[in-house]
Short mmCIF file of C-alpha atoms in Angstrom, two decimals:
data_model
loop_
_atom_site.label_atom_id
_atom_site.label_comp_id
_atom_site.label_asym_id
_atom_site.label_seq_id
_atom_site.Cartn_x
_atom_site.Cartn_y
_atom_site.Cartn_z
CA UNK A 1 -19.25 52.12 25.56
CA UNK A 2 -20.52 50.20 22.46
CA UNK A 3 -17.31 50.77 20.97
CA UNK A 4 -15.54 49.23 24.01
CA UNK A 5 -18.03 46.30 24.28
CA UNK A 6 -17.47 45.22 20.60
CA UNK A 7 -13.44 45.66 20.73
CA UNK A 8 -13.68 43.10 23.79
CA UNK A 9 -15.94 40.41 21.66
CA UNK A 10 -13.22 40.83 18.84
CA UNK A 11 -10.12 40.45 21.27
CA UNK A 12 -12.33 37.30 23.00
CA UNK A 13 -13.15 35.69 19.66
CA UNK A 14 -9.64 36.20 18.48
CA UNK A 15 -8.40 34.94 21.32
CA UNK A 16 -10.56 31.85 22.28
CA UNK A 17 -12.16 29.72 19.58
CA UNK A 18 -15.58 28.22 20.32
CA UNK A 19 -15.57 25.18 22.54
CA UNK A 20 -18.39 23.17 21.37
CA UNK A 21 -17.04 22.45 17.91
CA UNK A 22 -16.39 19.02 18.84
CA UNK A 23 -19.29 18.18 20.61
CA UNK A 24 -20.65 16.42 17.78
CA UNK A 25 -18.88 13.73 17.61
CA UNK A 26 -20.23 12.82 21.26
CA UNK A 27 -23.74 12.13 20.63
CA UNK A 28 -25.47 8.72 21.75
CA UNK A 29 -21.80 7.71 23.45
CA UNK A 30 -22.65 4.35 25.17
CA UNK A 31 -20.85 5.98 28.29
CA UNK A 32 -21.17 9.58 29.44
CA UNK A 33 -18.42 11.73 28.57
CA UNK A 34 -17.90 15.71 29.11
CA UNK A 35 -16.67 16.92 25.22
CA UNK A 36 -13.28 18.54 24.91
CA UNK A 37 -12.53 21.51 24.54
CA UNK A 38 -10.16 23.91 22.11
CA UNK A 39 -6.92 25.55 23.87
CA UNK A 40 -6.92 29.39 24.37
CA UNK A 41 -4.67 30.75 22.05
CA UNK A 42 -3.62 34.18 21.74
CA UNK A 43 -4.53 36.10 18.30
CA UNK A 44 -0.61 37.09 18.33
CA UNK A 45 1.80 35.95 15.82
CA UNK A 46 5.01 36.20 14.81
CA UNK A 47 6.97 34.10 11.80
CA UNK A 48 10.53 31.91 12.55
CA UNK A 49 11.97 34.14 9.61
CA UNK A 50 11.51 36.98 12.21
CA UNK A 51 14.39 35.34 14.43
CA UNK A 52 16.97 34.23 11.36
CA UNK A 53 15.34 30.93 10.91
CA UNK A 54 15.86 29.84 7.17
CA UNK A 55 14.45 27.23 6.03
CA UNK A 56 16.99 25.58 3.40
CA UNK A 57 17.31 22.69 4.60
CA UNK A 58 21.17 23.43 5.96
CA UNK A 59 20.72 26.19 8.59
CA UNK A 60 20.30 24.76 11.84
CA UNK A 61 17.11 26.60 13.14
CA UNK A 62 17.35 25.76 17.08
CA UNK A 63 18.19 28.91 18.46
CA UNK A 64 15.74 30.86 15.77
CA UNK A 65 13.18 28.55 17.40
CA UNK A 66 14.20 29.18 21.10
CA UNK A 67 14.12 32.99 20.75
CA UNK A 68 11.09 32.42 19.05
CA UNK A 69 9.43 30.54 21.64
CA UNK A 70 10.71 33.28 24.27
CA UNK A 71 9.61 36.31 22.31
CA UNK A 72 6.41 34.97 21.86
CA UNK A 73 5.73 33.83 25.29
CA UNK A 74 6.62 37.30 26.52
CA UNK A 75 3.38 38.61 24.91
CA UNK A 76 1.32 36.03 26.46
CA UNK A 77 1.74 33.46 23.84
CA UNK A 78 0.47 32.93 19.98
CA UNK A 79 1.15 31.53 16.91
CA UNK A 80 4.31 30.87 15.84
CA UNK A 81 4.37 30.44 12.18
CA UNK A 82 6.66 28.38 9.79
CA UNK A 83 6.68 28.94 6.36
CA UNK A 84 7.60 26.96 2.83
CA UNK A 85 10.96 25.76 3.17
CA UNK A 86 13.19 22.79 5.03
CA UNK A 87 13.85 23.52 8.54
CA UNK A 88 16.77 21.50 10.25
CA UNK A 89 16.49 22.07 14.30
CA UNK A 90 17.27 20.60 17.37
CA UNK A 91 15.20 20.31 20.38
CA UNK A 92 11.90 22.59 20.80
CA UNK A 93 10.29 23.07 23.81
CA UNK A 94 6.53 24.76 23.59
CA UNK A 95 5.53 27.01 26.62
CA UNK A 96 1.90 28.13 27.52
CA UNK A 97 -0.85 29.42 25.29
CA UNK A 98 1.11 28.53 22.33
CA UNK A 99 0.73 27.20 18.86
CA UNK A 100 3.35 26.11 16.47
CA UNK A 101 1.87 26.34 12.82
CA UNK A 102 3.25 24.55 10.12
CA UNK A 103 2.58 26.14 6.49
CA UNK A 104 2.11 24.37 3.26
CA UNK A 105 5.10 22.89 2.03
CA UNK A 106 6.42 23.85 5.34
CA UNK A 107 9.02 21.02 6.79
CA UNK A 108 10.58 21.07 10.49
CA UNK A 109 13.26 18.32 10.63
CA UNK A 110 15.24 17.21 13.18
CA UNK A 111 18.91 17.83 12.89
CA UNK A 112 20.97 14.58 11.73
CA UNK A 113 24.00 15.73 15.06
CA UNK A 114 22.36 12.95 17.19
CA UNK A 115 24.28 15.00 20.18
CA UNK A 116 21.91 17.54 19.69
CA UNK A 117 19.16 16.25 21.07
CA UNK A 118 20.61 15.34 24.29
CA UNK A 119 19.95 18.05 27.18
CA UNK A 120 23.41 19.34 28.99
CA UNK A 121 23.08 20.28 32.55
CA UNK A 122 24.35 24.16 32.99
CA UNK A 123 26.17 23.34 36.26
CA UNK A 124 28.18 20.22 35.23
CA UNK A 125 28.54 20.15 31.64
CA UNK A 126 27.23 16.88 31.44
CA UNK A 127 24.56 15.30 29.04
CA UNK A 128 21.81 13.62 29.39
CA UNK A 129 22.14 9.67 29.07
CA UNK A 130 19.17 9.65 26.79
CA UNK A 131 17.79 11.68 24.18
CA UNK A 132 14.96 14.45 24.33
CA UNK A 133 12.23 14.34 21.94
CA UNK A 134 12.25 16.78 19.29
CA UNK A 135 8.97 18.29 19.66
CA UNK A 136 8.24 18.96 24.28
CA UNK A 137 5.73 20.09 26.55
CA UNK A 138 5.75 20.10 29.91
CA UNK A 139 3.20 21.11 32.42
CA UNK A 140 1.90 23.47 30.27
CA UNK A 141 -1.62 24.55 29.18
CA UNK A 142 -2.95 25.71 26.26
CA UNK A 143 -0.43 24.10 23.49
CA UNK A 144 -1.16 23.19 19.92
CA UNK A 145 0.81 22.18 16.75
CA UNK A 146 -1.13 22.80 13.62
CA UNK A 147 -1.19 23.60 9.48
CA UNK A 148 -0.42 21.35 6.18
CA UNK A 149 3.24 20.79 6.99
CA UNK A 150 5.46 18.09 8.35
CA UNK A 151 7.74 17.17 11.18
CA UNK A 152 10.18 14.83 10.26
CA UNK A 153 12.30 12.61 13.26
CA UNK A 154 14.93 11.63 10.69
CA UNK A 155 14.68 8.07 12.34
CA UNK A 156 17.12 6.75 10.22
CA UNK A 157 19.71 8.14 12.27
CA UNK A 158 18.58 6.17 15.03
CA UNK A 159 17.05 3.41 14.63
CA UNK A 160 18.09 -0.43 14.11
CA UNK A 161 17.38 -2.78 11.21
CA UNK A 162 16.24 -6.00 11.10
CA UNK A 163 17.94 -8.06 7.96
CA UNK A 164 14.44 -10.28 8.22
CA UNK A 165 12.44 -7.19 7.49
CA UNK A 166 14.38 -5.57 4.38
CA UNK A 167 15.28 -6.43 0.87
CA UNK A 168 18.98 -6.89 -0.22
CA UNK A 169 18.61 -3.69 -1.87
CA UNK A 170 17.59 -1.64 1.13
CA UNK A 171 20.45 -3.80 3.50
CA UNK A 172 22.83 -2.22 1.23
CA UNK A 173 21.62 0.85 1.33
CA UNK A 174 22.03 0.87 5.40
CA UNK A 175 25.27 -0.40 4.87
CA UNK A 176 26.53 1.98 2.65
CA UNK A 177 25.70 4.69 5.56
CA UNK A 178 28.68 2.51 7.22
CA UNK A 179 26.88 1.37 10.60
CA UNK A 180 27.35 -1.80 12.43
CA UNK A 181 26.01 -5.16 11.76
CA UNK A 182 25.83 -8.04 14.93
CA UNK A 183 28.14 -11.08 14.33
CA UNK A 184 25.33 -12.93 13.23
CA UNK A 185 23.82 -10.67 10.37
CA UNK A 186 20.28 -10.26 12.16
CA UNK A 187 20.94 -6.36 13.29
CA UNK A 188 21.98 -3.32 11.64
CA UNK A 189 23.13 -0.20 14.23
CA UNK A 190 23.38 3.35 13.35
CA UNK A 191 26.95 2.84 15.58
CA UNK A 192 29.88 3.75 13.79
CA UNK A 193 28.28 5.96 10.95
CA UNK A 194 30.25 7.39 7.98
CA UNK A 195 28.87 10.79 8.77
CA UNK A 196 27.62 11.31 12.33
CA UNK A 197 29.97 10.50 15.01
CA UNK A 198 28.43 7.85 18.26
CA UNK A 199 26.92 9.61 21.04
CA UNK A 200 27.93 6.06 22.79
CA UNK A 201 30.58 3.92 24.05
CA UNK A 202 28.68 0.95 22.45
CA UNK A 203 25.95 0.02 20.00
CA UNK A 204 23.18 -1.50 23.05
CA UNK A 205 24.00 1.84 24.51
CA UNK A 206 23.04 4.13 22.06
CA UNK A 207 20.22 1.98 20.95
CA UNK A 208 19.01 2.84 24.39
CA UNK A 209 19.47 6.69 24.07
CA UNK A 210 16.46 6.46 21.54
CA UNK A 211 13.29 8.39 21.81
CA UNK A 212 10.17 9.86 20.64
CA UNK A 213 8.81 12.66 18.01
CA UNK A 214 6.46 14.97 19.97
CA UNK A 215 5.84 14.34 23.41
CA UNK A 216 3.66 16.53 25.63
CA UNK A 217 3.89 15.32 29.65
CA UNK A 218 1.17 16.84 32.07
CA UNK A 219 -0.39 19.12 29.59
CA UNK A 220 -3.76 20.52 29.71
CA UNK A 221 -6.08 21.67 26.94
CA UNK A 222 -3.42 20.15 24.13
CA UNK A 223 -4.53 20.17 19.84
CA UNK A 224 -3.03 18.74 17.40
CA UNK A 225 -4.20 19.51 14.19
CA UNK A 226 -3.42 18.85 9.77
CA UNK A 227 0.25 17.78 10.25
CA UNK A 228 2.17 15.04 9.69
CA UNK A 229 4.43 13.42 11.70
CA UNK A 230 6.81 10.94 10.06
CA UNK A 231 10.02 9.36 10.61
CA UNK A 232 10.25 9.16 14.16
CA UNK A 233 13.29 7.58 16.12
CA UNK A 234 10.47 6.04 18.44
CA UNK A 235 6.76 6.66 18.84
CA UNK A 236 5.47 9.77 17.05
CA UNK A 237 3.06 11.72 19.17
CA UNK A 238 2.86 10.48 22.93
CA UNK A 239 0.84 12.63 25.68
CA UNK A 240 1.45 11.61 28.74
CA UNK A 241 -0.56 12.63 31.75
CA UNK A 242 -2.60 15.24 29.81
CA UNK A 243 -6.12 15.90 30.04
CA UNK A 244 -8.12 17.36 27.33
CA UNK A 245 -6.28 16.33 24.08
CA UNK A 246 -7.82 16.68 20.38
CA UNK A 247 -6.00 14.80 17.76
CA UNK A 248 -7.54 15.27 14.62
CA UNK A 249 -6.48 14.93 10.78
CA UNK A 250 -3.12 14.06 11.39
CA UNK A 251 -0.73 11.70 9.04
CA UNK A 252 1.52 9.27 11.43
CA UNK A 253 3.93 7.45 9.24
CA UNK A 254 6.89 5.76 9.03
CA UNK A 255 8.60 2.32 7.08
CA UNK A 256 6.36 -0.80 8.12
CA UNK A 257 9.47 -2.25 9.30
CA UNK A 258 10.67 1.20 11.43
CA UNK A 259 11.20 -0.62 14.99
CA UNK A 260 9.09 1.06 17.91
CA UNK A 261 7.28 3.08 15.63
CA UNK A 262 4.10 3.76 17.16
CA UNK A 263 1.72 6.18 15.69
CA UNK A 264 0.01 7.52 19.03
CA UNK A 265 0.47 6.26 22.05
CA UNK A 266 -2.02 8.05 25.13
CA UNK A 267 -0.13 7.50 28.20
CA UNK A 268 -2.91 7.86 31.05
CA UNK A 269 -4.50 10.79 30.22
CA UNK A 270 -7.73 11.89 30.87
CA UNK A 271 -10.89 13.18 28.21
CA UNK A 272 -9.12 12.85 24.87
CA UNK A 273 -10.63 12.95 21.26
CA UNK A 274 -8.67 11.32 18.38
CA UNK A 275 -10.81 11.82 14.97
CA UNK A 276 -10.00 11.84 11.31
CA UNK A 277 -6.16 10.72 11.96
CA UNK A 278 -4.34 8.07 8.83
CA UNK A 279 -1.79 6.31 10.31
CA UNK A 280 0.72 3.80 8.37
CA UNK A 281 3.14 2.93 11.09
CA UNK A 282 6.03 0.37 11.69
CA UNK A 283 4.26 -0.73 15.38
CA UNK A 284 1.01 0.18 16.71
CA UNK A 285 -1.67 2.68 15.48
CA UNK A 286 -3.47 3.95 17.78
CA UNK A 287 -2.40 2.27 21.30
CA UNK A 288 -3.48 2.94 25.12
CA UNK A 289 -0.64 2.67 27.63
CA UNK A 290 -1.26 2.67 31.48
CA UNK A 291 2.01 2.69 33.48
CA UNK A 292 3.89 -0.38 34.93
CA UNK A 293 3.41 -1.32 38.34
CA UNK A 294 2.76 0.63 41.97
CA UNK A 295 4.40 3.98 40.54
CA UNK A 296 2.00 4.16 38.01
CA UNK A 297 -1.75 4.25 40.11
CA UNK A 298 -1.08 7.62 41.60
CA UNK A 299 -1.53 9.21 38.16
CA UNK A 300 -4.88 6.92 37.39
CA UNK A 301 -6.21 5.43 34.10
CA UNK A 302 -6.71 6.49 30.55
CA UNK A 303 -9.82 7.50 30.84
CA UNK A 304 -13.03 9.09 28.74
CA UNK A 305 -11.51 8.44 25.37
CA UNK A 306 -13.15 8.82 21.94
CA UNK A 307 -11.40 7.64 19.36
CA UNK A 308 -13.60 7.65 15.63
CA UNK A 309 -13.54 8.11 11.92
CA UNK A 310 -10.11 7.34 11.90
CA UNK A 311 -7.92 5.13 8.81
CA UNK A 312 -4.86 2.94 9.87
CA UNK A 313 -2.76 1.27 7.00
CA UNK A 314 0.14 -0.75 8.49
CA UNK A 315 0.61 -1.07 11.95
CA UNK A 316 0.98 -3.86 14.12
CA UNK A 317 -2.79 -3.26 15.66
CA UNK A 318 -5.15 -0.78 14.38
CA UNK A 319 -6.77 -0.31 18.00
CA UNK A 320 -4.45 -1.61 20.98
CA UNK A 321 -4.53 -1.28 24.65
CA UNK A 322 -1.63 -2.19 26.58
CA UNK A 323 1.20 -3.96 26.53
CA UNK A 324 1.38 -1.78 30.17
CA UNK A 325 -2.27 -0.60 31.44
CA UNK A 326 -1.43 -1.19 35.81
CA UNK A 327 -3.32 1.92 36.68
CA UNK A 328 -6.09 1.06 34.31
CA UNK A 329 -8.26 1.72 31.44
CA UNK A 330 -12.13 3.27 31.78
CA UNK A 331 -14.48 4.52 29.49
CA UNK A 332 -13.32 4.22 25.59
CA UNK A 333 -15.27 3.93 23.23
CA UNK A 334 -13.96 2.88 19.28
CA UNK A 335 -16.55 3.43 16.48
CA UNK A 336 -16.41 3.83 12.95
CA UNK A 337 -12.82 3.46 12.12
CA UNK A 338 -10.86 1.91 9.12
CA UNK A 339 -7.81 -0.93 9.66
CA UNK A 340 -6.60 -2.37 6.21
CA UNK A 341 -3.56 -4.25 5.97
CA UNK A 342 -2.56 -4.00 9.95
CA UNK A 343 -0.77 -7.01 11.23
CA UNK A 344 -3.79 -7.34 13.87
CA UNK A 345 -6.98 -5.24 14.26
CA UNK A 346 -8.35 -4.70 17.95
CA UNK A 347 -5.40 -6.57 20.15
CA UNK A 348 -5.40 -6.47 23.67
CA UNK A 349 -2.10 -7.16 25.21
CA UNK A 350 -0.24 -7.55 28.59
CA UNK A 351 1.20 -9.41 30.98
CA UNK A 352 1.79 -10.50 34.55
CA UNK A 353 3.18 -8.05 36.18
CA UNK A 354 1.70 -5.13 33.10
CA UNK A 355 -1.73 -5.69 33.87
CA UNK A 356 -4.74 -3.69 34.89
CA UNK A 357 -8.32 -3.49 34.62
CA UNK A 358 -10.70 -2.64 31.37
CA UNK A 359 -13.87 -1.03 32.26
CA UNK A 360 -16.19 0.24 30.28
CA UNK A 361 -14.87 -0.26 26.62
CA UNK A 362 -17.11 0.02 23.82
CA UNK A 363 -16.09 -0.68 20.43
CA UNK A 364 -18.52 -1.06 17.00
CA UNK A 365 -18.79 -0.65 13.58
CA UNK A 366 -14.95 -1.54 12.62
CA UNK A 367 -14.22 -2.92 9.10
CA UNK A 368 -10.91 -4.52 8.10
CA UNK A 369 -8.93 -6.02 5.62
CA UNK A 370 -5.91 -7.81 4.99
CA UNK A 371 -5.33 -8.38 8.10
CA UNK A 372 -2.10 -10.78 8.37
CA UNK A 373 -2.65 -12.27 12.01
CA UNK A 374 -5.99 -11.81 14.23
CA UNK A 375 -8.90 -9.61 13.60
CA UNK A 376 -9.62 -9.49 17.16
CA UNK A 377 -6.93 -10.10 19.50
CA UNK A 378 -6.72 -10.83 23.51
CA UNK A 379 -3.18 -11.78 24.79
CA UNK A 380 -1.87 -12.04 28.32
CA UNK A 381 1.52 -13.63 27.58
CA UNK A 382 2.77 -10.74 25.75
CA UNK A 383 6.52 -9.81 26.05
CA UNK A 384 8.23 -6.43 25.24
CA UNK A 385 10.47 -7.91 21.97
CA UNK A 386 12.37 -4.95 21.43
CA UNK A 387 15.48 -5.08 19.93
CA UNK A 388 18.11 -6.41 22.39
CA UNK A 389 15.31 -7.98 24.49
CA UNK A 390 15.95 -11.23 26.72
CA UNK A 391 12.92 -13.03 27.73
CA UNK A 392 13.05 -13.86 31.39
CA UNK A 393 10.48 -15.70 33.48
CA UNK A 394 7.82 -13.78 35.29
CA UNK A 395 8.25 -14.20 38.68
CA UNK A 396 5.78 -11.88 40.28
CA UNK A 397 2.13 -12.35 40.13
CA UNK A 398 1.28 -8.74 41.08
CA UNK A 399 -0.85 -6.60 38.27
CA UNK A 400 -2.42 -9.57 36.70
CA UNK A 401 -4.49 -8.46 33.60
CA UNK A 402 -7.80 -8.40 34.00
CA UNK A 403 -9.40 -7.31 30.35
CA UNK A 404 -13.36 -7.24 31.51
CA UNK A 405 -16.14 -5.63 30.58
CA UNK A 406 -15.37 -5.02 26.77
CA UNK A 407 -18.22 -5.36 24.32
CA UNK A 408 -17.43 -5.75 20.57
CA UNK A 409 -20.15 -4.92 17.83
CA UNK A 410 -20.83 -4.36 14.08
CA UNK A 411 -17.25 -5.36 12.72
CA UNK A 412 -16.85 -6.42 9.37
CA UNK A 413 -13.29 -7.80 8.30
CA UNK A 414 -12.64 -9.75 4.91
CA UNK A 415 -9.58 -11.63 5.49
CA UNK A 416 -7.14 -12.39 8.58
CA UNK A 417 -5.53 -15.23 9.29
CA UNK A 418 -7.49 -16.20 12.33
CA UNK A 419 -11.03 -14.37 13.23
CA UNK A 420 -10.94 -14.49 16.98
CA UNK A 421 -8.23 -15.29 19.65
CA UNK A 422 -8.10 -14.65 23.52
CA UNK A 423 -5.33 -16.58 25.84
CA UNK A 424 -5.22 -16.43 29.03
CA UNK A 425 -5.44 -18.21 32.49
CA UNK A 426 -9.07 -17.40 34.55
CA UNK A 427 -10.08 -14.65 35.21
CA UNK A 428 -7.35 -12.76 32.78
CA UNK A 429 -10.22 -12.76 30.18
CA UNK A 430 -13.77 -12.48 30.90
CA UNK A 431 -17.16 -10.30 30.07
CA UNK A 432 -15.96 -9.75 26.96
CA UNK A 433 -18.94 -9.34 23.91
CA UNK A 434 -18.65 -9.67 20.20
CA UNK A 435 -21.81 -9.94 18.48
CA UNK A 436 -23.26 -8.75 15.11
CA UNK A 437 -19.90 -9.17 13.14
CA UNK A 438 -18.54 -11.12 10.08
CA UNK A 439 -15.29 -12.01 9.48
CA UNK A 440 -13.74 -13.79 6.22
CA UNK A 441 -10.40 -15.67 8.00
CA UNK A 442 -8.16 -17.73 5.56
CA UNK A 443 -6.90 -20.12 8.41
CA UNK A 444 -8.56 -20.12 11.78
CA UNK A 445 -11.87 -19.26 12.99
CA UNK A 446 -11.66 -19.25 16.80
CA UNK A 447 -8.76 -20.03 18.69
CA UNK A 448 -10.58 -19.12 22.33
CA UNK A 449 -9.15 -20.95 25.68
CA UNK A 450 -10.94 -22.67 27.62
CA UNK A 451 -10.49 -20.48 30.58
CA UNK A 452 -11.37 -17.31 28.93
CA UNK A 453 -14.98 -15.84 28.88
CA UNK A 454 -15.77 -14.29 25.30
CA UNK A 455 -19.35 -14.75 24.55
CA UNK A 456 -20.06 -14.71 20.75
CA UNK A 457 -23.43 -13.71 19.43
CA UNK A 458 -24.39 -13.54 15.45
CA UNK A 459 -21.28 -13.27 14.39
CA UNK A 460 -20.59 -14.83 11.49
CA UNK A 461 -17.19 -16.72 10.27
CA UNK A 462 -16.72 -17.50 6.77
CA UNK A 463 -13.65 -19.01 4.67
CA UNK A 464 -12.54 -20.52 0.94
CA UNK A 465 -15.08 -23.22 0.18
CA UNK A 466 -13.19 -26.45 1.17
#
């Protein structure tokens, strides 16, 4: 019997790790919170060598990864482990109780055939009018990427150029990949490569097709742990509709100019932890989305989200909700993070017709520097300037933002070009706090509308001596 009772603590050990190993980082939260929790992965593991996967950086590794991913979720689920080496793949889709493991030196890249990564339906033949991202999980529990090693989107495949945003040096070297350029010299496509043939009929169409790094949609108990992600198409890591997510000790990175390239975007999801990330991103860090209009309420607000100790480089906001938040944002709180050399620090963005409501957002001890706009950020004009955007004139005046009930304390920025700006019309902006701060601005102190409610206490705006 002793025997028996000590082989099932091993094979429960093994197999679960100890939940409360984040639970410090939720002591005297200014909201309550329950702590997250690990996902239950299987002590089982099995190597992509095992299934012909090589990793030299020629092979293409897709169906080594599916029968991977199928032999392993026969037992239950595990570890599936990646070695040293350069591993080109297509799509891979994670299934429960899973974790894909990236070793030292170990590199999973996505496969340069941009027709790859768009799904065929069995029946029909036909492909998907938009691509899949490389890394998926859907309704799943129990899923985890983790180890020293990288994923890599290969972006440049995919995404645009702005000529505003490069040297002559780097133009040239886009245009030596062939490509196309728009009749007035502002746009580089990846249409009409020298190597990789269009997946398109034109260059707005494949621009279209673009997507993400790692996305995991209705997920529960999700970790992602030591990697890097880098070179995405789009965003990098993007959880949508999951509850309990860890994100720590990542690297997000891609070119400062790489168009769409978020770092992590948490698409209204519920009790989420991001610690100990560095991001250095071509769009923003660490951002809060909440859906776009009616469709969006029925799957409810970001919500419970603790987001600390982490460093963003470049990024066009270290901390960012919005520009969509309809269903909401509720209990986040922001402390003790790092934003040097962002375009904006804590920016609050939306809309009419984007909006929602903030409640219960709690952000404090925040240094900065070198920040090139705003240090802190509220705008309710904002428009989605993506590459082959038109601005048209909002006609609705349904999901008005309504950024309330956010309370600002203990940052400390030395230089941006203006301290503090909210605009908006009333009641857009209001019960907002910022007290106990000192920012260093080289232009602007305060550029604060009339109409919009942001009470300032000790805080402290200094500039060159005049």
């Amino acid at each position: 019997m002793k025997k028996i009772i000590i082989a099932t603590l091993a094979i429960m050990i093994a197999t679960y790790t100890y939940a409360g190993d984040y639970d410090r980082y939720y002591q005297n939260l200014p909201v309550s919170m329950s702590p997250v929790t690990l996902p239950q992965i299987p002590n089982s593991k099995v190597s992509i060598t095992d299934f012909g996967g090589k990793g030299d950086g020629i092979t293409d590794n897709t169906e080594a990864f599916r029968k991977a991913i199928s032999a392993l979720s026969k037992q239950g689920g595990g570890h599936l482990v990646v070695p040293a080496g350069v591993y080109m793949t297509g799509l891979i889709s994670l299934k429960d109780n899973m974790d894909l493991h990236l070793e030292r030196n170990a590199i999973v890249m996505a496969t340069p055939d941009r027709d790859k990564h768009l799904k065929t339906d069995s029946k029909t033949g036909a492909k998907d009018d938009k691509a899949t991202p490389l890394i998926t999980a859907s309704k799943r529990k129990n899923v985890s990427i983790t180890g020293e090693g990288i994923i890599d989107g290969n972006g440049k495949w995919w995404r645009p150029v702005k000529r505003g945003k490069v040297s002559d040096t780097e133009w040239n070297q886009f245009r030596a990949m062939g490509g196309t350029v728009t009749e007035d010299g502002s746009l580089w496509y990846p249409y009409n490569l020298k190597n990789q043939p269009n997946i398109a009929d034109s260059y707005e169409a494949q621009e279209r097709m673009r997507t993400h790094l790692v996305r995991f949609s209705d997920c529960e108990n999700v970790l992602i742990k030591g990697v890097t992600l880098q070179n995405s198409p789009k965003f990098h890591f993007v959880p949508q509709r999951c509850r309990n997510v860890i994100i720590d000790g990542i690297t997000a990175r891609c070119p400062w100019n790489a168009q769409n390239g978020d770092a992590i975007d948490i698409g209204q999801c519920r009790q989420v932890l991001i610690v100990n990330n560095i991001i250095d991103a071509g769009d923003d860090g660490i951002c809060m989305k909440g859906g776009v209009g009616k469709p969006s309420l029925k799957d409810g607000p970001c919500e419970d989200i603790l987001i600390e100790n982490n460093i963003v480089y470049h990024a066009h906001g270290g901390f960012v909700i919005g520009s969509e938040f309809c269903a909401g944002m509720k209990n986040i709180v922001v402390r003790n993070n790092t934003f040097s050399g962002t375009d904006t620090g804590l920016r609050f963005k939306s809309a009419i017709g984007r909006g929602g409501v903030t409640e219960n957002i709690f952000i404090s001890n925040i240094t900065m520097n070198d920040i090139k706009d705003e240090a802190i950020v509220f705008e309710t004009t904002y428009w989605d300037n993506h590459v082959g955007a038109t601005k048209n004139e909002q006609k609705t005046v349904e999901f008005v933002p309504n950024f309330k009930d956010i309370h600002i304390s203990n940052v400390v920025c030395r230089g941006a070009k203006t301290g503090i700006a909210a605009h908006g019309a009333p009641g857009m902006i209001h019960d907002i706090t910022i007290e106990n701060s000192t920012i260093f601005y080289t232009k602007t102190a305060k550029s604060i509308d009339e109409a919009c409610d942001v009470k300032l206490n000790n805080v402290t705006f200094v500039t060159f001596d005049k």
